[in-house]
Amino acid sequence: MKNIQAQESVLELIGNTPLVKLNHITSGMKGNFYAKVEAFNPGHSAKDRIALYIIDQAEKKGILKPGDTIIETTSGNTGFSIAMVSVLKGYKCILAVSSKSSADKIDMLKAMGAEVHVCPAHVAADDPRSYYEVAKRLHTEVEGSIYINQYFNELNIDAHYHSTGPEIWNQTNGQITHLVACSGTGGTISGTARFLKEQNPEIKVLGIDAYGSVIQKYHETRELDKEEIYPYRIEGLGKNLIPTATDFDKIDRFMKVTDEDSAHTAREIAQKEGLFVGYTSGAALQGVKQFSDEGVFDENSVVVVIFPDHGSRYMSKVYNDQWMEQQGFMDEETRLHSKIQYVK
């Protein structure tokens, strides 16, 4: 057929996500603020980038063969991206998921045909029930399987070095002064930072961490302090271990944000900017607010904040008034159900 303009598959839609100026929620803050909106990937998150890149590399090296099984540890987004790529490339997919993951995410994984093992969230990383250990065990039990292991896979960093970093540099015409990103596995912030700092070492890279995570303390002391660990609600942010996919030398500072502030900021982004983003996006912008309060930015700052995923994955959590009330987070200004009027 001639002159049909179409992509061969959704995989060709991964990357080249838009940079959107934040005009309202940053009002009163010094600087120019832009969001890298990763929900425009076909799997609605930044994790599409690493799923495709790591699987492509495994195929090129002959590690992954037709009919093999891909196993991974995930809070949900990476799993969905791997399941999507697996469907199109003909692989089986088994995912070990944290029980902290929203019901929306788990249902989406099942819809994509993945075999899902839900593991308790609040156990030590080396506990045999943790999603890290369950994935390792499944890898030893399932013949013809590979374990992506995103927390300890250098390719996680490489994926963003070769895509997210160059995109942001080109989209800002090299004018970016600050990068702000959440740190979970650390791949997004590390790979993007590596590329950007190669172009301009003066660019400041600011990481966002959660209360209950060890990442910020490790960055400051290079010590794993288990006293820092306690349960928190944000998915895909922070960790109770130190991922080698985090290049701490490329990150200038970390800022911790609370579950509650991050939830309200996610809602605020939707209501002020029209961007329906996820919990970690709320955390990222909450970090921007806190850095701004400290005077980190000035009028000439060009700040790019990465919004990792889409709000549809948090309908049972951040965008659910009942869940917000159960957490003690409810704020009358952001209550959703009060804006619905039922006509009888």
XYZ file of C-alpha atoms in Angstrom:
344
model
C 0.000 0.000 0.000
C 1.352 3.417 -0.937
C 1.405 6.657 1.032
C -0.036 5.223 4.237
C 1.475 7.138 7.129
C 1.568 4.694 10.011
C 3.912 3.302 12.625
C 4.896 -0.344 12.328
C 3.955 -0.838 15.992
C 3.421 1.163 19.177
C 7.096 0.588 20.008
C 7.979 3.268 17.465
C 6.046 5.758 19.591
C 8.378 5.378 22.572
C 10.361 8.510 23.386
C 10.325 12.038 21.965
C 7.828 13.063 24.636
C 6.811 16.729 24.810
C 8.236 19.444 27.023
C 5.364 21.525 28.404
C 5.717 24.933 30.058
C 4.147 25.125 33.512
C 2.331 28.459 33.526
C 0.049 28.415 36.562
C 1.188 26.081 39.327
C 4.610 27.776 39.408
C 3.139 31.278 39.638
C 5.108 33.328 42.135
C 8.211 31.157 41.826
C 11.428 32.532 40.342
C 12.480 30.822 37.119
C 11.041 29.165 34.037
C 9.580 25.724 34.603
C 8.971 22.956 32.082
C 7.587 19.442 32.488
C 8.916 16.487 30.499
C 5.615 14.612 30.240
C 6.444 10.905 30.015
C 2.778 9.884 30.005
C 2.896 10.528 26.242
C 4.787 7.250 25.810
C 2.432 4.479 24.589
C 2.668 2.683 27.936
C 2.024 6.017 29.669
C 5.320 6.130 31.576
C 9.061 6.724 31.301
C 9.574 3.003 31.875
C 8.738 2.296 28.219
C 12.203 3.607 27.423
C 14.088 1.110 29.589
C 11.830 -1.836 28.734
C 12.450 -1.485 25.005
C 16.139 -0.600 25.343
C 17.044 -3.448 27.720
C 15.076 -6.053 25.757
C 16.605 -4.871 22.466
C 20.094 -5.144 23.971
C 19.366 -8.639 25.305
C 18.247 -9.713 21.821
C 21.360 -8.249 20.185
C 23.604 -10.107 22.647
C 21.749 -13.387 22.105
C 20.683 -13.544 25.754
C 16.981 -13.433 24.865
C 15.616 -15.953 22.394
C 12.157 -16.472 20.825
C 9.677 -17.910 23.317
C 11.756 -16.990 26.378
C 10.283 -15.538 29.563
C 11.087 -12.077 30.906
C 10.981 -11.687 34.693
C 11.089 -8.405 36.565
C 10.608 -6.656 39.883
C 8.288 -3.661 39.565
C 6.094 -1.156 41.358
C 3.876 -1.398 38.285
C 5.066 0.914 35.528
C 8.137 -1.053 34.441
C 6.055 -4.205 34.508
C 3.424 -2.725 32.225
C 6.091 -1.533 29.788
C 7.814 -4.930 29.774
C 4.466 -6.677 29.283
C 3.689 -4.375 26.349
C 7.045 -5.020 24.682
C 6.755 -8.762 25.417
C 3.357 -8.973 23.711
C 4.747 -7.453 20.534
C 7.971 -9.454 20.521
C 6.451 -12.803 21.491
C 7.861 -13.293 24.990
C 6.175 -14.490 28.170
C 6.210 -12.050 31.076
C 6.278 -12.752 34.833
C 6.238 -9.847 37.277
C 6.895 -9.615 41.011
C 4.927 -6.598 42.213
C 4.893 -4.717 45.503
C 1.598 -4.821 47.393
C 1.950 -1.028 47.615
C 1.180 -0.831 43.893
C -2.276 0.507 43.124
C -5.038 -1.900 42.140
C -5.213 0.011 38.852
C -1.616 -0.901 38.020
C -2.037 -4.563 38.947
C -5.203 -4.843 36.846
C -3.380 -3.283 33.890
C -0.556 -5.828 34.172
C -3.068 -8.670 34.067
C -4.834 -7.059 31.101
C -1.531 -7.139 29.189
C -1.237 -10.879 29.779
C 1.455 -10.836 32.464
C 1.658 -13.414 35.253
C 1.647 -11.312 38.429
C 3.015 -12.196 41.879
C 1.963 -9.619 44.505
C 4.513 -9.446 47.334
C 4.318 -7.704 50.746
C 5.710 -4.173 50.534
C 6.876 -3.644 54.079
C 9.443 -6.413 54.442
C 13.231 -6.160 54.219
C 14.768 -6.273 50.744
C 16.484 -9.583 51.563
C 13.314 -11.189 52.962
C 12.364 -14.191 50.765
C 8.864 -12.684 50.422
C 10.121 -9.336 49.058
C 9.499 -8.679 45.399
C 13.254 -8.552 44.807
C 13.778 -12.056 46.199
C 10.630 -13.494 44.602
C 11.812 -12.338 41.167
C 15.246 -13.898 41.762
C 13.634 -17.189 42.807
C 11.340 -17.247 39.785
C 14.332 -16.660 37.518
C 16.048 -19.778 38.912
C 12.859 -21.838 38.601
C 11.689 -20.817 35.115
C 13.731 -22.366 32.337
C 14.576 -20.025 29.463
C 14.063 -16.861 31.489
C 15.980 -13.625 31.891
C 15.742 -11.270 34.862
C 15.772 -7.587 33.897
C 16.774 -6.491 37.438
C 16.269 -2.776 36.767
C 17.656 -1.704 40.157
C 21.070 -3.163 39.370
C 21.184 -2.956 35.578
C 23.498 -0.376 33.989
C 21.334 -0.502 30.854
C 18.639 1.277 32.877
C 20.953 4.291 32.964
C 22.020 3.867 29.332
C 18.419 3.966 28.098
C 17.965 7.498 29.424
C 21.475 8.581 28.463
C 20.633 7.793 24.847
C 17.080 9.171 24.818
C 15.747 11.361 27.642
C 18.958 13.352 28.069
C 19.406 14.301 24.391
C 15.705 15.098 24.051
C 15.770 17.561 26.962
C 18.996 19.160 25.743
C 17.561 19.678 22.265
C 14.125 20.788 23.467
C 15.648 23.484 25.689
C 18.168 24.440 22.998
C 20.878 23.760 25.561
C 19.497 26.362 27.973
C 18.517 23.999 30.802
C 20.042 25.022 34.152
C 18.352 22.538 36.504
C 17.005 18.993 36.143
C 14.568 17.762 38.790
C 13.584 14.095 38.868
C 12.412 11.445 41.279
C 14.815 8.669 42.197
C 13.584 5.097 42.538
C 15.814 2.750 40.607
C 17.754 5.899 39.749
C 17.963 5.108 36.053
C 15.972 8.097 34.806
C 17.773 10.751 36.821
C 21.218 9.160 36.386
C 21.134 8.554 32.638
C 19.600 11.941 31.904
C 22.082 13.664 34.222
C 25.086 11.924 32.661
C 24.199 13.206 29.218
C 23.289 16.721 30.319
C 26.403 17.198 32.445
C 28.557 16.088 29.518
C 27.049 18.955 27.533
C 27.277 21.459 30.398
C 28.829 20.495 33.759
C 27.189 23.551 35.369
C 23.698 22.024 35.098
C 22.388 21.205 38.571
C 20.712 17.830 39.043
C 18.220 17.723 41.906
C 16.812 14.403 43.059
C 13.548 13.779 44.890
C 13.335 11.147 47.627
C 10.635 9.970 50.037
C 10.532 10.001 53.814
C 11.074 6.343 54.715
C 13.714 5.872 52.004
C 17.495 5.569 52.382
C 18.509 7.329 49.154
C 19.121 10.905 50.367
C 21.066 9.791 53.452
C 23.230 7.499 51.330
C 23.950 10.335 48.903
C 25.134 12.519 51.785
C 27.092 9.930 53.801
C 27.632 6.911 51.494
C 26.206 4.804 54.313
C 23.065 2.660 54.253
C 21.168 3.715 57.370
C 18.378 1.232 58.061
C 17.035 3.572 60.738
C 15.775 5.703 57.845
C 13.461 2.924 56.657
C 9.755 2.985 57.475
C 6.562 2.463 55.436
C 5.442 5.178 53.046
C 2.818 5.353 50.307
C 4.389 6.868 47.181
C 5.052 4.217 44.540
C 8.214 4.227 42.444
C 10.036 6.756 44.625
C 12.866 6.054 47.065
C 14.080 2.659 48.201
C 15.020 0.514 51.206
C 18.219 -0.548 49.426
C 20.903 1.142 47.323
C 20.387 0.528 43.576
C 23.550 0.425 41.485
C 21.441 1.943 38.695
C 21.774 5.225 40.601
C 24.867 7.267 39.716
C 25.091 9.330 42.900
C 28.080 11.299 41.599
C 25.906 12.917 38.924
C 23.275 14.129 41.406
C 23.989 17.400 43.213
C 21.317 17.326 45.903
C 18.316 15.404 47.157
C 15.116 16.699 48.700
C 12.616 14.557 50.614
C 8.876 15.046 50.147
C 5.934 13.716 52.129
C 3.216 11.373 50.910
C 0.548 13.958 51.701
C 2.185 16.937 50.004
C 2.925 14.850 46.914
C -0.681 13.659 46.659
C -2.073 17.183 46.881
C 0.445 18.501 44.369
C -0.511 15.779 41.867
C -4.130 16.905 42.139
C -3.069 20.531 41.850
C -1.167 19.827 38.620
C -4.317 18.332 37.098
C -6.509 21.221 38.202
C -4.129 24.056 37.293
C -2.166 22.762 34.300
C -4.588 20.239 32.783
C -1.953 17.512 33.034
C -3.380 14.323 34.527
C -0.214 12.936 36.066
C 0.699 10.302 38.628
C 1.767 10.287 42.270
C 5.497 10.550 41.525
C 4.873 13.540 39.274
C 3.237 15.207 42.255
C 6.314 14.305 44.304
C 8.631 15.764 41.655
C 6.828 19.097 41.522
C 6.506 19.197 45.298
C 10.285 18.935 45.375
C 10.504 21.836 42.918
C 8.345 23.924 45.265
C 10.583 23.105 48.221
C 13.768 23.892 46.311
C 12.160 27.167 45.218
C 11.333 28.021 48.824
C 15.044 27.602 49.619
C 15.989 30.091 46.891
C 17.666 27.527 44.633
C 16.276 29.116 41.433
C 16.499 32.657 40.073
C 14.741 34.560 37.282
C 17.060 33.092 34.642
C 16.724 29.463 35.720
C 15.428 26.988 33.144
C 14.108 24.116 35.225
C 13.017 20.825 33.664
C 11.050 18.481 35.919
C 10.321 14.943 34.765
C 6.710 13.802 35.197
C 7.142 9.995 35.039
C 3.637 8.644 34.477
C -0.112 9.125 34.015
C -2.801 9.775 36.598
C -5.031 6.928 35.393
C -2.833 4.521 37.381
C -3.814 6.182 40.635
C -7.596 6.383 40.377
C -7.928 4.119 43.421
C -5.435 6.206 45.390
C -4.434 9.836 44.837
C -7.550 10.668 42.805
C -9.907 8.819 45.139
C -11.353 10.930 47.957
C -12.077 7.898 50.119
C -8.442 6.726 49.934
C -7.235 10.248 50.685
C -9.501 10.391 53.722
C -8.277 6.992 54.920
C -4.699 8.302 54.813
C -5.687 11.472 56.649
C -4.821 13.553 53.579
C -8.211 15.038 52.723
C -8.160 18.721 51.919
C -11.451 20.496 51.207
C -9.833 22.533 48.426
C -8.948 19.411 46.462
C -11.908 17.199 47.371
C -13.206 15.667 44.149
C -16.652 14.254 44.938
C -17.901 17.629 46.218
C -17.723 18.886 42.628
C -20.234 16.337 41.366
C -23.894 17.341 41.332
C -26.435 14.568 40.884
C -29.657 15.565 39.119
C -32.722 13.678 40.365
